[in-house]
mmCIF file of C-alpha atoms in Angstrom:
data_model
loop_
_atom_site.group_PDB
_atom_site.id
_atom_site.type_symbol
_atom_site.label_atom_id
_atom_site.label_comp_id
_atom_site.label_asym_id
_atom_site.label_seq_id
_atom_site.Cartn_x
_atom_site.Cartn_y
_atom_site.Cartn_z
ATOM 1 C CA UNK A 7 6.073 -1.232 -12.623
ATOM 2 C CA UNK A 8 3.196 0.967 -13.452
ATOM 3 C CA UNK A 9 3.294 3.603 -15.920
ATOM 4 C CA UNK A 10 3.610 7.601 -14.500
ATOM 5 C CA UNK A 11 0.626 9.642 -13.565
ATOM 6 C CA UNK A 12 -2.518 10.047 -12.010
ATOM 7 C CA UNK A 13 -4.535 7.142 -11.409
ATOM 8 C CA UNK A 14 -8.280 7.562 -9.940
ATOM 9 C CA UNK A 15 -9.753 5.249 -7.171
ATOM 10 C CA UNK A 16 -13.730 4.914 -5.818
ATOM 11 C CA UNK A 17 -13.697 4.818 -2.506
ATOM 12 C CA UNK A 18 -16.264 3.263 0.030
ATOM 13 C CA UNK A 19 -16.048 2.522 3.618
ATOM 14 C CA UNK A 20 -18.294 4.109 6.764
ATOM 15 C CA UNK A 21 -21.007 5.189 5.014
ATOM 16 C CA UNK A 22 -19.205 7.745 2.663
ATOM 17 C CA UNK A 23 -18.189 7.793 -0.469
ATOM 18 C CA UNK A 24 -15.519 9.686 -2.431
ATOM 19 C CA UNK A 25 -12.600 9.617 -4.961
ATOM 20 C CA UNK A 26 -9.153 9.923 -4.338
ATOM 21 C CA UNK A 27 -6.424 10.046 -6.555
ATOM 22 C CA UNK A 28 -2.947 8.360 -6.810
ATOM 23 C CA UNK A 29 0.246 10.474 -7.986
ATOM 24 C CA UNK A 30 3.054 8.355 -9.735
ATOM 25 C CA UNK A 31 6.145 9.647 -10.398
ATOM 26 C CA UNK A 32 9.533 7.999 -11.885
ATOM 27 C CA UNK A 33 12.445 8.674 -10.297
ATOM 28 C CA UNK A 34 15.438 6.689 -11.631
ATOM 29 C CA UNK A 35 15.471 3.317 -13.161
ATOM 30 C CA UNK A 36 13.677 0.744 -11.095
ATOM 31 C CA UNK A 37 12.298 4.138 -8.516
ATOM 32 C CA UNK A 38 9.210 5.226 -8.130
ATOM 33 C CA UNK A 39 7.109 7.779 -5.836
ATOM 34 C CA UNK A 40 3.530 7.240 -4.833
ATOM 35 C CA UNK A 41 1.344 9.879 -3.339
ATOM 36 C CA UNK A 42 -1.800 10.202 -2.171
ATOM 37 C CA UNK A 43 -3.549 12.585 -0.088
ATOM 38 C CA UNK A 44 -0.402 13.227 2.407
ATOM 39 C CA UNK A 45 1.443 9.871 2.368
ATOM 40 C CA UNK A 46 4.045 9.695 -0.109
ATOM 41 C CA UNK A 47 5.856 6.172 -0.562
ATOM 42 C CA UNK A 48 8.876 5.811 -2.550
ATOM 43 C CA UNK A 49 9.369 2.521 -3.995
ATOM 44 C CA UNK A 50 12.253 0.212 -5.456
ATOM 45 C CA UNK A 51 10.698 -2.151 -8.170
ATOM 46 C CA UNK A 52 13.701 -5.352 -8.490
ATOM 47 C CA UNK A 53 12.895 -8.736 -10.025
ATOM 48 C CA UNK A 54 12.191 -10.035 -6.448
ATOM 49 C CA UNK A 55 9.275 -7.868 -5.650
ATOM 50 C CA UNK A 56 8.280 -3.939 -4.718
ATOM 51 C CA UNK A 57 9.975 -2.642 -1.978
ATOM 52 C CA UNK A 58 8.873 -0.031 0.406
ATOM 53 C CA UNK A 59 12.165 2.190 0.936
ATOM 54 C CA UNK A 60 10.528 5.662 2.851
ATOM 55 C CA UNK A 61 6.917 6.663 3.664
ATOM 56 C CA UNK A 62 6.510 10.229 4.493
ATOM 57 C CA UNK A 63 3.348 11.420 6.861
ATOM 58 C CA UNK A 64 3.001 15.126 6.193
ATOM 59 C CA UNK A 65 6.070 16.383 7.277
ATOM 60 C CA UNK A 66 7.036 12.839 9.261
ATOM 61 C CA UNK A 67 9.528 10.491 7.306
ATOM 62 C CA UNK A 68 10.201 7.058 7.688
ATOM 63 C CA UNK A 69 13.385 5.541 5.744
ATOM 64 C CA UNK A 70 13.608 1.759 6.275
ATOM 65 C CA UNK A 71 16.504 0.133 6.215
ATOM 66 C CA UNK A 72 16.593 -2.397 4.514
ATOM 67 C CA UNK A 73 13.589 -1.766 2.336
ATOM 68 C CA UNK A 74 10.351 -2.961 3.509
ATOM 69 C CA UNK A 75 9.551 -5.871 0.962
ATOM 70 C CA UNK A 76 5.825 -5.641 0.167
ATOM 71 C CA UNK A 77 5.314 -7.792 -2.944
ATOM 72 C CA UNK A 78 7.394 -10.499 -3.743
ATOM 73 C CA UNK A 79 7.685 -11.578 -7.643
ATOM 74 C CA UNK A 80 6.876 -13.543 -9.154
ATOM 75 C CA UNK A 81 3.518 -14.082 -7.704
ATOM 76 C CA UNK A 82 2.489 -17.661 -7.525
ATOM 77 C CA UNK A 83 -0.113 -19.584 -5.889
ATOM 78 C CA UNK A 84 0.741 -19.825 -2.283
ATOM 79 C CA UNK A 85 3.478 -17.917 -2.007
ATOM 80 C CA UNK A 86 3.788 -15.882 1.252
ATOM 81 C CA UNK A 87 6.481 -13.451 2.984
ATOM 82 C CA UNK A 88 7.116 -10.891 5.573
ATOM 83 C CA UNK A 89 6.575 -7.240 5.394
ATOM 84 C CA UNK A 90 8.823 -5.994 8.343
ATOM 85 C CA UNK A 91 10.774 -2.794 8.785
ATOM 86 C CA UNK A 92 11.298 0.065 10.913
ATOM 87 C CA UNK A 93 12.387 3.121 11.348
ATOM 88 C CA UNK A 94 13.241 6.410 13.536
ATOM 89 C CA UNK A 95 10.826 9.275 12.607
ATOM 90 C CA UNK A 96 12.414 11.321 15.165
ATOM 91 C CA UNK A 97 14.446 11.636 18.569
ATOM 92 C CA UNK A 98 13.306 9.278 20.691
ATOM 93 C CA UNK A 99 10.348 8.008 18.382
ATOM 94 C CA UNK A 100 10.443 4.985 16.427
ATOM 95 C CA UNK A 101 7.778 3.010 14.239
ATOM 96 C CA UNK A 102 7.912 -0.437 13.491
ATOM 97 C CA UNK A 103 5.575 -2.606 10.883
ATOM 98 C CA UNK A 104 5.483 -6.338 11.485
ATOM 99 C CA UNK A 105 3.225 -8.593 9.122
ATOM 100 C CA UNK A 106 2.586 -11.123 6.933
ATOM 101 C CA UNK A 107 1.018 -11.286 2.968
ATOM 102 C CA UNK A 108 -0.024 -14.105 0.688
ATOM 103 C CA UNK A 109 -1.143 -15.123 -2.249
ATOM 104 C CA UNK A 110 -4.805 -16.623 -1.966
ATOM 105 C CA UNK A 111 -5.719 -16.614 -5.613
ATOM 106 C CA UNK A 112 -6.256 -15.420 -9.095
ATOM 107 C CA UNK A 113 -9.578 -13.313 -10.194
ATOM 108 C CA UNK A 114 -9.656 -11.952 -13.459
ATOM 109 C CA UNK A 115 -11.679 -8.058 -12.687
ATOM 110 C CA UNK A 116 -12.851 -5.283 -15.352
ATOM 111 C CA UNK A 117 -11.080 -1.953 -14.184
ATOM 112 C CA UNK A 118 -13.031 0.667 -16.495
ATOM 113 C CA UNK A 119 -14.314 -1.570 -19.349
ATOM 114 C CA UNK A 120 -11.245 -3.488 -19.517
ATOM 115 C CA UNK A 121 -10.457 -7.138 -18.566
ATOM 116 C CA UNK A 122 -7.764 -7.496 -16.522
ATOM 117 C CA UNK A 123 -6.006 -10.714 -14.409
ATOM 118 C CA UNK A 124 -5.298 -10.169 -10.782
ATOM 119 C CA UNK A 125 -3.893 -11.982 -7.810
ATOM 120 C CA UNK A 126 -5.206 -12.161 -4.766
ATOM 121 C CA UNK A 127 -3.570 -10.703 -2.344
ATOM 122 C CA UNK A 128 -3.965 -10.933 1.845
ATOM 123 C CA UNK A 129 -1.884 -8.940 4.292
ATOM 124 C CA UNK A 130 -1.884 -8.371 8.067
ATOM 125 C CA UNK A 131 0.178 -6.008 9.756
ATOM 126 C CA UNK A 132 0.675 -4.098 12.940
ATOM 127 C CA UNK A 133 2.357 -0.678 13.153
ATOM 128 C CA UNK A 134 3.732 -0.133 16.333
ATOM 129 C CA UNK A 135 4.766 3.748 17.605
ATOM 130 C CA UNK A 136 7.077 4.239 20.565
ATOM 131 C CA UNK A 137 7.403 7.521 21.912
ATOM 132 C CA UNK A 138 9.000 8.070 24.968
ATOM 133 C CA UNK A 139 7.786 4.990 26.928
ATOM 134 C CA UNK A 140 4.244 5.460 25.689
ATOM 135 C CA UNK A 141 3.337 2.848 22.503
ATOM 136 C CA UNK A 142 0.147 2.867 20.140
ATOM 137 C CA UNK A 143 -0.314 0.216 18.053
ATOM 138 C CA UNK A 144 -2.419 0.031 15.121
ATOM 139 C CA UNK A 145 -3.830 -3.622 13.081
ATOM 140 C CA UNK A 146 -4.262 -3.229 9.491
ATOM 141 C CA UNK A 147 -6.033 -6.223 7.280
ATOM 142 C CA UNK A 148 -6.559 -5.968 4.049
ATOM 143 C CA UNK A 149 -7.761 -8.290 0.813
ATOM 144 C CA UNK A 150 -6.315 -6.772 -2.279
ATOM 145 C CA UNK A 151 -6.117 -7.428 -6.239
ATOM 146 C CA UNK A 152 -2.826 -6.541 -7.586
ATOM 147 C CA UNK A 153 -2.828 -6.982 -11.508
ATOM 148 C CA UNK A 154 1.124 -7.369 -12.507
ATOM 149 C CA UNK A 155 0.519 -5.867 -16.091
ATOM 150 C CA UNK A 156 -0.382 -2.714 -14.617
ATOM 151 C CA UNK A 157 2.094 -3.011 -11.784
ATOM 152 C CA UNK A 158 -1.135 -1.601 -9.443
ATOM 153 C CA UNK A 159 -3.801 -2.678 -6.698
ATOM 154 C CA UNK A 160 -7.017 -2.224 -8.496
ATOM 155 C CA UNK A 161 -9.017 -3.220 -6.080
ATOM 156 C CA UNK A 162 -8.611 -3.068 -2.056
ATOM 157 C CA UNK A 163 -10.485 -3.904 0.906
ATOM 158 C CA UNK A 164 -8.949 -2.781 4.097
ATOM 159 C CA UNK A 165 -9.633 -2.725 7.552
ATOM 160 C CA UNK A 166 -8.357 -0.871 10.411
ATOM 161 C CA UNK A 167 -8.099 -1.022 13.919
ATOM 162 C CA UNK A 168 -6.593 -0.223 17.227
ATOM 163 C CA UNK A 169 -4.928 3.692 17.432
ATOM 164 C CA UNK A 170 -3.648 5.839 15.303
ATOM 165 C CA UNK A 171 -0.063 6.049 15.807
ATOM 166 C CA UNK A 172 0.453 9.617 15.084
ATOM 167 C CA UNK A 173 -2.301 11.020 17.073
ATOM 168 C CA UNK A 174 -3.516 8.030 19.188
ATOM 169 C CA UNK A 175 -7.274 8.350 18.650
ATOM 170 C CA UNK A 176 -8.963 5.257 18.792
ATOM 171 C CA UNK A 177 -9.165 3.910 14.800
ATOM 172 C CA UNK A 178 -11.737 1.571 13.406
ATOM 173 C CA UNK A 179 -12.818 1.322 9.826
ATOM 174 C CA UNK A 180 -13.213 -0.302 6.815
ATOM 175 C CA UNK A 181 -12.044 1.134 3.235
ATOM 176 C CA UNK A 182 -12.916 -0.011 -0.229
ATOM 177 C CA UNK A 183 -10.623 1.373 -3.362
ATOM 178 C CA UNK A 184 -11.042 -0.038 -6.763
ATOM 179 C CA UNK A 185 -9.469 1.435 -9.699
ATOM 180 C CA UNK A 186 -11.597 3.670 -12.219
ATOM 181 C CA UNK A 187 -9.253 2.729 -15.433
ATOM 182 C CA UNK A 188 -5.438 1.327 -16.302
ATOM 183 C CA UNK A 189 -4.919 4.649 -18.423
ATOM 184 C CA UNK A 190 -3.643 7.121 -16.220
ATOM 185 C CA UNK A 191 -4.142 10.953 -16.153
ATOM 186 C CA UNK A 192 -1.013 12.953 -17.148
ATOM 187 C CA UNK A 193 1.064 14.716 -14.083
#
């Protein structure tokens, strides 16, 4: 589980680059809240893994029940598992994520001057909206380096593809994040 506050990621991807920023907040033994920019995800750490239990869109929510599982500890070589849920974000509207991860390796990375072991992680999912008869589904792939000391991605390749399921704008892209330092900024 990674320690409270404000954590600072480079971002590439489409010829741009920026920073963004990642808010963590406890909230009860084993609970935490993630934001960043205007997704919020509240999390369950257990022994068995992080668990996705609501993502909120701007002023959509998603509660999954059960909790979406999306890293399963320990992490060992080969290890693999699901990362389905869904949910009701309104009358009539549902979402649904269907996917896969697994565990393709260890890489040992320096996040801000410090050394720091990582497994590789690779996940595919699909994000399915249903609104009234009409569906948009959008394909997410991404390569990422979770370090379990710091209970964080620090670095994250992701691509993106078919619509946007809130708006349903074609969506294509490519997004690199990799972690500035372990030390967060205070909230």
């Amino acid at each position: 589980m990674p320690r409270a506050g404000v954590y600072t990621y480079k971002e590439t991807g489409d010829g741009r680059f920026t920073r963004s920023s990642r808010r963590i907040s406890d909230n009860g033994p084993g609970k935490q809240r993630e934001g960043q920019g205007d997704i919020v995800t509240d999390v369950n750490w257990k022994a068995t893994g992080k668990y996705i239990a609501k993502l909120t869109f701007g002023n959509i929510e998603c509660n999954f029940e059960p909790d979406i599982l999306e890293i399963k500890l320990p992490l060992a070589a080969g290890s693999a598992w699901d990362i389905d849920g869904d949910c009701d974000i309104a009358p009539g509207v549902s979402m649904e994520f269907s996917g896969t991860s697994r565990v393709t390796g260890t890489e040992r990375l320096s996040i801000g001057g410090t050394l720091v072991d990582t497994w590789k992680l690779r996940s595919s999912a699909r994000i399915t909206v249903n609104a009234g008869g009409d569906t948009s589904e959008q394909h997410i792939t991404s390569d990422d380096h979770f370090a379990p000391a710091a209970g964080l991605y620090v670095r994250s390749t992701t691509k993106t593809t078919g619509s946007d399921p809130f708006t349903g704008e074609p969506s294509d892209s490519t997004t690199v994040e990799e972690l500035e330092s372990l030390t967060p900024q205070s909230v």
